[in-house]
């Protein structure tokens, strides 16, 4: 049963045209930010990293607010920020896959062994 759920989760997140387009866009933005950080010198701060936050909004802001509620230093650390970005992008890719499935009119199959009768 768990393998079936994991397969469905991966299918909606990674094997869907809408999700793949979103993940490709995020990957391009992440490469742009990485190249800008490592190889381009600026007189002042670069705003290239803002693109990643815009692409991962609004879920990344939920994580940041949650980190601020835990402790003020938690949300400011890179050890919290990078996993929050990755997790928010994956949540949104799943949501896009689910939305695309619903718009196509595909129905989810009920779990095996579950009947429709009430006891």
PDB file of C-alpha atoms in Angstrom:
ATOM      1  CA  UNK A   1       0.000   0.000   0.000  1.00  0.00           C
ATOM      2  CA  UNK A   2       2.796   2.423   0.854  1.00  0.00           C
ATOM      3  CA  UNK A   3       4.617   1.650  -2.383  1.00  0.00           C
ATOM      4  CA  UNK A   4       1.449   2.505  -4.309  1.00  0.00           C
ATOM      5  CA  UNK A   5       1.165   5.835  -2.486  1.00  0.00           C
ATOM      6  CA  UNK A   6       4.828   6.667  -3.044  1.00  0.00           C
ATOM      7  CA  UNK A   7       4.498   5.829  -6.729  1.00  0.00           C
ATOM      8  CA  UNK A   8       1.470   8.124  -7.058  1.00  0.00           C
ATOM      9  CA  UNK A   9       3.244  10.916  -5.208  1.00  0.00           C
ATOM     10  CA  UNK A  10       6.295  10.618  -7.456  1.00  0.00           C
ATOM     11  CA  UNK A  11       4.118  10.411 -10.565  1.00  0.00           C
ATOM     12  CA  UNK A  12       2.278  13.618  -9.713  1.00  0.00           C
ATOM     13  CA  UNK A  13       5.468  15.431  -8.738  1.00  0.00           C
ATOM     14  CA  UNK A  14       7.943  14.335 -11.421  1.00  0.00           C
ATOM     15  CA  UNK A  15       6.068  12.699 -14.345  1.00  0.00           C
ATOM     16  CA  UNK A  16       3.638  15.408 -15.192  1.00  0.00           C
ATOM     17  CA  UNK A  17       4.151  18.051 -17.899  1.00  0.00           C
ATOM     18  CA  UNK A  18       3.037  20.917 -15.649  1.00  0.00           C
ATOM     19  CA  UNK A  19       5.261  19.793 -12.788  1.00  0.00           C
ATOM     20  CA  UNK A  20       8.201  19.168 -15.095  1.00  0.00           C
ATOM     21  CA  UNK A  21       7.886  22.632 -16.626  1.00  0.00           C
ATOM     22  CA  UNK A  22       7.799  24.190 -13.144  1.00  0.00           C
ATOM     23  CA  UNK A  23      10.783  22.134 -11.954  1.00  0.00           C
ATOM     24  CA  UNK A  24      12.719  23.061 -15.108  1.00  0.00           C
ATOM     25  CA  UNK A  25      11.996  26.748 -14.510  1.00  0.00           C
ATOM     26  CA  UNK A  26      13.174  26.481 -10.911  1.00  0.00           C
ATOM     27  CA  UNK A  27      16.317  24.624 -12.020  1.00  0.00           C
ATOM     28  CA  UNK A  28      17.158  27.344 -14.554  1.00  0.00           C
ATOM     29  CA  UNK A  29      16.637  30.010 -11.896  1.00  0.00           C
ATOM     30  CA  UNK A  30      18.829  28.093  -9.430  1.00  0.00           C
ATOM     31  CA  UNK A  31      21.598  27.792 -12.035  1.00  0.00           C
ATOM     32  CA  UNK A  32      21.311  31.523 -12.756  1.00  0.00           C
ATOM     33  CA  UNK A  33      21.613  32.338  -9.051  1.00  0.00           C
ATOM     34  CA  UNK A  34      24.590  29.988  -8.658  1.00  0.00           C
ATOM     35  CA  UNK A  35      26.458  31.468 -11.633  1.00  0.00           C
ATOM     36  CA  UNK A  36      25.655  34.987 -10.462  1.00  0.00           C
ATOM     37  CA  UNK A  37      26.912  34.245  -6.944  1.00  0.00           C
ATOM     38  CA  UNK A  38      30.112  32.473  -7.958  1.00  0.00           C
ATOM     39  CA  UNK A  39      31.313  34.157 -11.123  1.00  0.00           C
ATOM     40  CA  UNK A  40      29.884  37.675 -11.337  1.00  0.00           C
ATOM     41  CA  UNK A  41      31.278  40.533  -9.289  1.00  0.00           C
ATOM     42  CA  UNK A  42      28.908  43.288  -8.220  1.00  0.00           C
ATOM     43  CA  UNK A  43      29.494  46.680  -6.645  1.00  0.00           C
ATOM     44  CA  UNK A  44      26.460  46.087  -4.457  1.00  0.00           C
ATOM     45  CA  UNK A  45      24.251  43.126  -3.581  1.00  0.00           C
ATOM     46  CA  UNK A  46      22.699  41.156  -6.401  1.00  0.00           C
ATOM     47  CA  UNK A  47      18.982  40.429  -6.361  1.00  0.00           C
ATOM     48  CA  UNK A  48      19.277  37.208  -8.374  1.00  0.00           C
ATOM     49  CA  UNK A  49      18.217  35.081  -5.396  1.00  0.00           C
ATOM     50  CA  UNK A  50      14.852  36.810  -5.343  1.00  0.00           C
ATOM     51  CA  UNK A  51      13.821  34.739  -8.375  1.00  0.00           C
ATOM     52  CA  UNK A  52      14.029  31.537  -6.362  1.00  0.00           C
ATOM     53  CA  UNK A  53      11.822  33.000  -3.665  1.00  0.00           C
ATOM     54  CA  UNK A  54       9.313  34.240  -6.219  1.00  0.00           C
ATOM     55  CA  UNK A  55       9.152  30.821  -7.860  1.00  0.00           C
ATOM     56  CA  UNK A  56       8.767  29.020  -4.533  1.00  0.00           C
ATOM     57  CA  UNK A  57       6.233  31.463  -3.086  1.00  0.00           C
ATOM     58  CA  UNK A  58       3.889  31.153  -1.194  1.00  0.00           C
ATOM     59  CA  UNK A  59       4.971  27.911   0.495  1.00  0.00           C
ATOM     60  CA  UNK A  60       8.499  29.091   1.239  1.00  0.00           C
ATOM     61  CA  UNK A  61       7.056  31.989   3.201  1.00  0.00           C
ATOM     62  CA  UNK A  62       5.024  29.560   5.311  1.00  0.00           C
ATOM     63  CA  UNK A  63       8.274  27.776   6.168  1.00  0.00           C
ATOM     64  CA  UNK A  64      10.017  31.061   6.943  1.00  0.00           C
ATOM     65  CA  UNK A  65       7.204  32.180   9.229  1.00  0.00           C
ATOM     66  CA  UNK A  66       7.309  28.787  10.942  1.00  0.00           C
ATOM     67  CA  UNK A  67      11.070  29.121  11.381  1.00  0.00           C
ATOM     68  CA  UNK A  68      10.644  32.563  12.901  1.00  0.00           C
ATOM     69  CA  UNK A  69       8.084  31.160  15.323  1.00  0.00           C
ATOM     70  CA  UNK A  70      10.481  28.382  16.384  1.00  0.00           C
ATOM     71  CA  UNK A  71      13.392  30.718  17.012  1.00  0.00           C
ATOM     72  CA  UNK A  72      14.576  33.858  15.294  1.00  0.00           C
ATOM     73  CA  UNK A  73      17.983  32.392  14.453  1.00  0.00           C
ATOM     74  CA  UNK A  74      16.552  29.246  12.865  1.00  0.00           C
ATOM     75  CA  UNK A  75      14.963  30.878   9.825  1.00  0.00           C
ATOM     76  CA  UNK A  76      18.057  32.994   9.172  1.00  0.00           C
ATOM     77  CA  UNK A  77      20.416  30.026   8.827  1.00  0.00           C
ATOM     78  CA  UNK A  78      21.325  28.426   5.519  1.00  0.00           C
ATOM     79  CA  UNK A  79      20.743  25.000   7.083  1.00  0.00           C
ATOM     80  CA  UNK A  80      17.056  25.925   7.336  1.00  0.00           C
ATOM     81  CA  UNK A  81      16.678  28.094   4.235  1.00  0.00           C
ATOM     82  CA  UNK A  82      17.910  25.674   1.554  1.00  0.00           C
ATOM     83  CA  UNK A  83      15.830  22.676   2.684  1.00  0.00           C
ATOM     84  CA  UNK A  84      12.818  24.990   3.040  1.00  0.00           C
ATOM     85  CA  UNK A  85      13.304  26.136  -0.573  1.00  0.00           C
ATOM     86  CA  UNK A  86      13.636  22.575  -1.863  1.00  0.00           C
ATOM     87  CA  UNK A  87      10.667  21.307   0.119  1.00  0.00           C
ATOM     88  CA  UNK A  88       8.468  24.195  -0.944  1.00  0.00           C
ATOM     89  CA  UNK A  89       9.344  23.639  -4.611  1.00  0.00           C
ATOM     90  CA  UNK A  90       8.512  19.935  -4.290  1.00  0.00           C
ATOM     91  CA  UNK A  91       5.208  20.696  -2.562  1.00  0.00           C
ATOM     92  CA  UNK A  92       4.275  23.105  -5.331  1.00  0.00           C
ATOM     93  CA  UNK A  93       5.316  20.651  -8.057  1.00  0.00           C
ATOM     94  CA  UNK A  94       3.026  18.066  -6.441  1.00  0.00           C
ATOM     95  CA  UNK A  95       0.202  20.605  -6.236  1.00  0.00           C
ATOM     96  CA  UNK A  96       0.648  21.469  -9.926  1.00  0.00           C
ATOM     97  CA  UNK A  97       0.567  17.773 -10.806  1.00  0.00           C
ATOM     98  CA  UNK A  98      -2.582  17.297  -8.771  1.00  0.00           C
ATOM     99  CA  UNK A  99      -4.201  20.337 -10.376  1.00  0.00           C
ATOM    100  CA  UNK A 100      -3.288  19.113 -13.867  1.00  0.00           C
ATOM    101  CA  UNK A 101      -4.754  15.690 -13.043  1.00  0.00           C
ATOM    102  CA  UNK A 102      -7.984  17.276 -11.836  1.00  0.00           C
ATOM    103  CA  UNK A 103      -8.229  19.525 -14.908  1.00  0.00           C
ATOM    104  CA  UNK A 104      -7.788  16.518 -17.203  1.00  0.00           C
ATOM    105  CA  UNK A 105     -10.680  14.873 -15.419  1.00  0.00           C
ATOM    106  CA  UNK A 106      -8.761  11.838 -14.206  1.00  0.00           C
ATOM    107  CA  UNK A 107     -10.275  10.232 -11.172  1.00  0.00           C
ATOM    108  CA  UNK A 108      -8.252   8.855  -8.347  1.00  0.00           C
ATOM    109  CA  UNK A 109      -8.853   5.183  -7.792  1.00  0.00           C
ATOM    110  CA  UNK A 110     -10.065   4.237  -4.316  1.00  0.00           C
ATOM    111  CA  UNK A 111      -7.798   2.264  -2.040  1.00  0.00           C
ATOM    112  CA  UNK A 112      -8.036  -1.506  -2.405  1.00  0.00           C
ATOM    113  CA  UNK A 113     -10.224  -3.239   0.101  1.00  0.00           C
ATOM    114  CA  UNK A 114     -12.368  -0.192   0.796  1.00  0.00           C
ATOM    115  CA  UNK A 115     -16.050  -0.584   0.081  1.00  0.00           C
ATOM    116  CA  UNK A 116     -18.557   2.151  -0.478  1.00  0.00           C
ATOM    117  CA  UNK A 117     -21.099   0.827   2.032  1.00  0.00           C
ATOM    118  CA  UNK A 118     -21.473   2.378   5.434  1.00  0.00           C
ATOM    119  CA  UNK A 119     -21.708   0.200   8.497  1.00  0.00           C
TER     120      UNK A 119
END
